[in-house]
Coordinates of C-alpha atoms and ligand atoms in Angstrom, one line a residue:
M1 CA 0.0 0.0 0.0
T2 CA 1.3 3.5 -0.8
K3 CA 2.0 5.6 2.3
K4 CA -0.7 8.2 2.7
I5 CA -1.4 11.0 5.1
A6 CA -4.4 10.2 7.4
L7 CA -6.1 12.7 9.5
V8 CA -8.1 11.4 12.4
T9 CA -10.2 13.9 14.4
G10 CA -10.5 13.2 18.1
G11 CA -7.7 10.8 17.8
M12 CA -6.7 10.7 21.4
G13 CA -10.0 9.2 22.6
G14 CA -10.8 5.5 22.9
I15 CA -11.7 4.6 19.4
G16 CA -9.5 7.4 18.0
T17 CA -6.4 6.1 19.6
A18 CA -7.0 2.6 18.2
I19 CA -7.6 4.1 14.7
C20 CA -4.4 6.1 14.9
K21 CA -2.4 3.0 15.9
A22 CA -4.0 0.8 13.2
L23 CA -3.4 3.4 10.4
A24 CA 0.2 3.9 11.6
E25 CA 0.7 0.1 11.6
A26 CA -0.7 0.0 8.0
G27 CA 2.2 2.4 7.1
H28 CA 0.4 5.7 6.9
V29 CA 1.6 9.0 8.3
V30 CA -1.0 9.8 11.0
V31 CA -2.1 13.3 12.1
T32 CA -4.7 13.8 14.7
T33 CA -6.5 16.7 16.3
Y34 CA -7.4 17.1 19.9
S35 CA -9.8 19.6 21.4
K36 CA -8.3 20.5 24.8
P37 CA -4.6 20.6 25.8
G38 CA -3.6 18.2 28.6
R39 CA -3.1 14.7 27.6
E40 CA -1.2 15.1 24.3
T41 CA 2.3 14.8 25.8
A42 CA 1.5 11.5 27.6
W43 CA -0.3 10.3 24.5
H44 CA 2.6 10.9 22.2
A45 CA 5.0 9.3 24.7
D46 CA 2.7 6.2 24.7
M47 CA 2.8 6.2 20.8
K48 CA 6.6 6.5 20.7
G49 CA 6.9 3.7 23.3
L50 CA 4.9 1.5 20.9
G51 CA 7.3 2.5 18.1
F52 CA 5.0 4.9 16.3
N53 CA 7.2 7.8 15.4
D54 CA 5.4 9.3 12.5
I55 CA 2.3 10.5 14.4
H56 CA 1.6 14.2 14.7
S57 CA -1.1 16.2 16.5
F58 CA -2.6 19.7 16.4
Q59 CA -5.0 21.3 18.8
C60 CA -8.2 22.2 16.9
D61 CA -11.8 23.0 17.8
V62 CA -13.6 21.0 15.2
T63 CA -16.8 23.1 15.7
D64 CA -14.9 26.1 14.4
F65 CA -14.7 26.1 10.5
A66 CA -11.9 28.8 10.4
A67 CA -9.8 26.7 12.9
C68 CA -10.3 23.6 10.7
Q69 CA -9.2 25.4 7.6
E70 CA -6.1 26.8 9.4
V71 CA -5.1 23.3 10.7
I72 CA -5.5 21.7 7.2
A73 CA -3.4 24.5 5.7
R74 CA -0.8 23.9 8.4
I75 CA -0.8 20.1 7.8
A76 CA -0.4 20.7 4.0
K77 CA 2.6 23.0 4.6
D78 CA 4.4 21.0 7.3
I79 CA 3.5 17.4 6.5
G80 CA 1.6 17.1 3.2
Q81 CA -1.8 16.6 1.7
V82 CA -4.4 14.7 3.5
S83 CA -5.8 11.8 1.5
I84 CA -7.6 9.9 4.3
L85 CA -10.0 11.7 6.7
V86 CA -11.6 10.0 9.6
N87 CA -14.3 12.2 11.1
N88 CA -14.2 10.6 14.6
A89 CA -14.5 13.5 17.0
G90 CA -17.6 13.2 19.1
I91 CA -19.2 13.9 22.4
T92 CA -22.4 12.9 24.3
R93 CA -24.6 15.1 26.5
D94 CA -27.2 12.5 27.4
A95 CA -30.6 13.6 28.9
S96 CA -34.2 12.8 28.1
F97 CA -35.5 15.4 25.7
R98 CA -37.6 17.1 28.3
K99 CA -34.5 17.7 30.4
Q100 CA -32.2 18.5 27.5
S101 CA -31.0 22.1 27.3
K102 CA -30.4 24.1 24.1
D103 CA -26.7 24.0 25.0
D104 CA -26.7 20.2 25.2
W105 CA -28.4 20.1 21.7
D106 CA -26.0 22.7 20.2
A107 CA -22.8 21.2 21.6
V108 CA -23.6 17.7 20.3
I109 CA -24.7 18.9 16.8
R110 CA -21.7 21.2 16.4
T111 CA -19.1 18.6 17.6
N112 CA -20.5 15.5 16.0
L113 CA -22.1 16.9 12.8
D114 CA -20.9 20.4 11.9
S115 CA -17.4 19.1 12.4
V116 CA -17.9 16.7 9.4
F117 CA -18.5 19.7 7.2
N118 CA -15.7 21.7 8.8
M119 CA -13.1 19.1 8.2
T120 CA -14.2 17.6 4.9
K121 CA -14.6 20.9 3.1
P122 CA -10.9 21.9 3.3
V123 CA -9.5 18.5 2.3
L124 CA -11.9 17.5 -0.5
D125 CA -10.5 19.5 -3.4
G126 CA -7.0 18.0 -2.8
M127 CA -8.4 14.5 -2.8
L128 CA -10.3 15.2 -6.1
E129 CA -7.3 16.7 -7.8
H130 CA -5.2 13.7 -6.9
G131 CA -7.9 11.2 -7.8
F132 CA -7.8 9.4 -4.5
G133 CA -9.5 9.9 -1.2
R134 CA -11.0 8.1 1.7
I135 CA -13.5 9.8 4.0
I136 CA -14.8 7.7 6.9
N137 CA -17.5 9.0 9.3
I138 CA -17.6 7.4 12.7
S139 CA -21.3 7.4 13.5
S140 CA -23.1 5.1 16.0
I141 CA -25.7 2.4 16.4
N142 CA -27.8 5.1 18.0
G143 CA -27.9 7.0 14.8
Q144 CA -29.5 3.9 13.2
K145 CA -32.0 2.9 15.9
G146 CA -32.3 6.0 18.2
Q147 CA -31.6 5.8 22.0
F148 CA -33.6 7.0 25.0
G149 CA -31.7 10.0 26.3
Q150 CA -29.9 10.8 23.0
T151 CA -32.2 12.9 20.7
N152 CA -29.2 15.2 20.1
Y153 CA -26.6 12.4 19.5
S154 CA -29.0 10.2 17.5
A155 CA -29.9 13.2 15.3
A156 CA -26.2 14.1 14.7
K157 CA -25.1 10.5 14.1
A158 CA -28.0 9.9 11.6
G159 CA -27.1 13.2 9.9
M160 CA -23.5 12.0 9.4
H161 CA -24.8 9.1 7.3
G162 CA -27.0 11.4 5.2
F163 CA -23.9 13.4 4.5
T164 CA -22.0 10.2 3.5
M165 CA -24.7 9.0 1.0
A166 CA -24.9 12.4 -0.7
L167 CA -21.2 13.1 -0.9
A168 CA -20.4 9.6 -2.0
Q169 CA -22.4 10.1 -5.1
E170 CA -20.7 13.5 -5.9
V171 CA -17.2 12.2 -5.7
A172 CA -17.3 8.5 -6.7
K173 CA -16.0 9.1 -10.2
K174 CA -12.9 10.8 -8.9
G175 CA -11.5 8.0 -6.8
V176 CA -12.9 9.3 -3.5
T177 CA -15.0 7.0 -1.3
V178 CA -17.1 8.1 1.5
N179 CA -18.4 5.7 4.1
T180 CA -20.0 5.5 7.6
I181 CA -19.1 3.1 10.3
S182 CA -21.7 2.7 13.0
P183 CA -20.1 1.2 16.1
G184 CA -22.3 -0.3 18.8
Y185 CA -21.3 -0.1 22.4
I186 CA -17.5 -0.1 22.5
A187 CA -15.4 -0.3 25.7
T188 CA -14.3 3.4 25.8
E189 CA -14.5 6.1 28.5
M190 CA -17.7 7.4 26.8
V191 CA -19.5 4.2 27.2
M192 CA -18.1 3.6 30.7
A193 CA -19.6 7.0 31.7
V194 CA -23.1 5.5 31.2
P195 CA -24.4 4.6 34.7
E196 CA -23.5 1.0 35.5
D197 CA -27.1 -0.3 35.9
V198 CA -28.1 1.2 32.6
R199 CA -24.9 -0.1 30.9
N200 CA -25.5 -3.6 32.2
K201 CA -29.0 -3.6 30.7
I202 CA -27.5 -2.6 27.4
V203 CA -24.8 -5.2 27.4
A204 CA -27.5 -7.8 28.1
Q205 CA -29.0 -6.9 24.7
I206 CA -25.8 -7.6 22.8
P207 CA -26.0 -11.1 21.2
V208 CA -22.2 -11.4 21.2
G209 CA -22.3 -10.9 24.9
R210 CA -19.7 -8.2 25.4
L211 CA -18.8 -4.6 24.6
G212 CA -16.9 -4.1 21.3
K213 CA -13.1 -3.4 21.3
P214 CA -11.8 -0.1 19.8
E215 CA -9.3 -2.3 17.8
E216 CA -12.2 -4.0 16.0
I217 CA -13.5 -0.6 14.7
A218 CA -9.9 0.4 13.8
A219 CA -9.4 -2.7 11.7
L220 CA -12.5 -1.8 9.7
V221 CA -11.2 1.7 9.2
T222 CA -7.9 0.3 7.9
F223 CA -9.7 -1.9 5.4
L224 CA -11.8 1.1 4.2
C225 CA -8.6 3.0 3.5
S226 CA -7.1 0.3 1.5
D227 CA -7.0 0.1 -2.3
N228 CA -9.2 -3.0 -2.2
A229 CA -12.0 -0.9 -0.7
G230 CA -12.3 1.3 -3.8
F231 CA -15.7 -0.2 -4.8
L232 CA -17.2 0.3 -1.3
T233 CA -18.8 3.7 -1.0
G234 CA -21.9 5.3 0.5
S235 CA -22.2 2.4 2.9
N236 CA -23.2 2.4 6.6
I237 CA -21.3 -0.5 8.1
A238 CA -22.7 -1.6 11.4
M239 CA -20.3 -3.2 13.9
N240 CA -22.4 -3.7 17.0
G241 CA -22.2 -7.4 18.2
G242 CA -25.6 -8.1 16.7
Q243 CA -27.4 -5.5 18.9
H244 CA -29.1 -3.9 15.9
M245 CA -29.5 -5.6 12.5
M246 CA -30.7 -3.8 9.4
Ligands
LIG1 N1 -36.5 3.2 27.8 C1 -37.7 3.5 28.3 N2 -37.8 4.2 29.5 C2 -36.7 4.6 30.1 C3 -35.4 4.2 29.6 C4 -35.3 3.5 28.4 N3 -34.2 3.2 27.9 N4 -34.5 4.8 30.4 C5 -35.1 5.4 31.4 N5 -36.5 5.3 31.2 C6 -37.5 5.8 32.1 C7 -37.3 5.5 33.5 O1 -37.7 4.2 33.9 C8 -38.1 6.6 34.2 O2 -39.4 6.3 34.2 P1 -40.4 6.8 35.3 O3 -40.4 8.3 35.3 O4 -41.7 6.2 34.9 O5 -39.9 6.2 36.6 C9 -37.9 7.8 33.2 O6 -37.6 7.2 32.0 C10 -36.7 8.6 33.7 O7 -36.6 9.7 32.8 P2 -35.5 10.8 33.2 O8 -35.6 11.9 32.2 O9 -35.7 11.2 34.6 O10 -34.2 10.0 32.9 P3 -32.9 10.0 33.8 O11 -32.5 11.4 34.1 O12 -33.1 9.1 35.0 O13 -31.8 9.3 32.9 C11 -30.5 9.1 30.9 C12 -31.9 9.4 31.5 C13 -29.4 10.0 31.4 C14 -30.6 9.2 29.4 C15 -30.1 7.6 31.3 O14 -31.3 6.8 30.9 C16 -29.0 7.1 30.5 O15 -27.8 7.4 30.8 N6 -29.2 6.3 29.5 C17 -28.1 5.7 28.6 C18 -28.1 6.5 27.3 C19 -27.1 5.8 26.4 O16 -27.2 4.7 26.0 N7 -26.0 6.6 26.1 C20 -25.0 6.0 25.3 C21 -23.7 6.7 25.6 S1 -22.3 6.0 24.8 C22 -22.5 6.4 23.2 O17 -23.3 7.2 22.9 C23 -21.5 5.7 22.3 C24 -22.3 5.1 21.2 O18 -22.3 5.6 20.1 C25 -23.0 3.8 21.4

């Protein structure tokens, strides 16, 4: 596989870290963004300890279009042109709709959905010019089936796949694929933050009988980035242990 520059938003979280490692293992140059300073030094030390020396990071608020444009311009200047984009940054602000505030709604829509526009827009022309690109949107089982307490998150995650299907049609002829991955409940900090009693009830509904592993999602991302995945576009690939089948 030819070495490519892969940008992973929210790459220091649970699924994001696994994606960064898998893409680095596949031989790509990995660049990630993080929202708040704090854990990047320790994260890079971990990556170096694992032998990944070609991983770079930039602080960037993915809700801010101008900041995303700036970071992409900086990556182009310092590292090179992005040909793989994994829109992975996401947050939850769970509350039943009656208790949900306008802030909870806005924060989730901006971080999980507006970010997809903000990051894709500045990288797409370069992908089209070079005749190759991979855009992977990390959505969720809850964008497919809805979830009590997640009207904001389910709306944003369903919106990501609408974006995928439309853009996939626009860029298919130019060697750029656009796909959605919808993970189920994966063993990450985000899922562990769900109250234990609620979480146990959810795990009981997963036919495979366990939470997913971030590495399982990352392996799928790596496949989607490969040359062999050139005929796979506009798809929403569910990886949820059988919890929701479509
Ligand atoms: N279905 C139906 N009714 C439910 C319910 C459910 N899933 N969950 C709670 N209720 C009911 C309660 O029994 C209670 O009923 P009564 O009033 O009759 O007693 C009522 O709803 C409680 O409503 P509240 O608004 O007071 O709810 P709450 O404040 O107690 O908690 C919640 C709501 C915070 C959303 C909590 O249910 C919760 O954390 N749920 C988990 C949400 C979830 O799955 N989040 C996923 C996070 S991880 C992630 O998002 C990653 C990914 O992509 C998968």
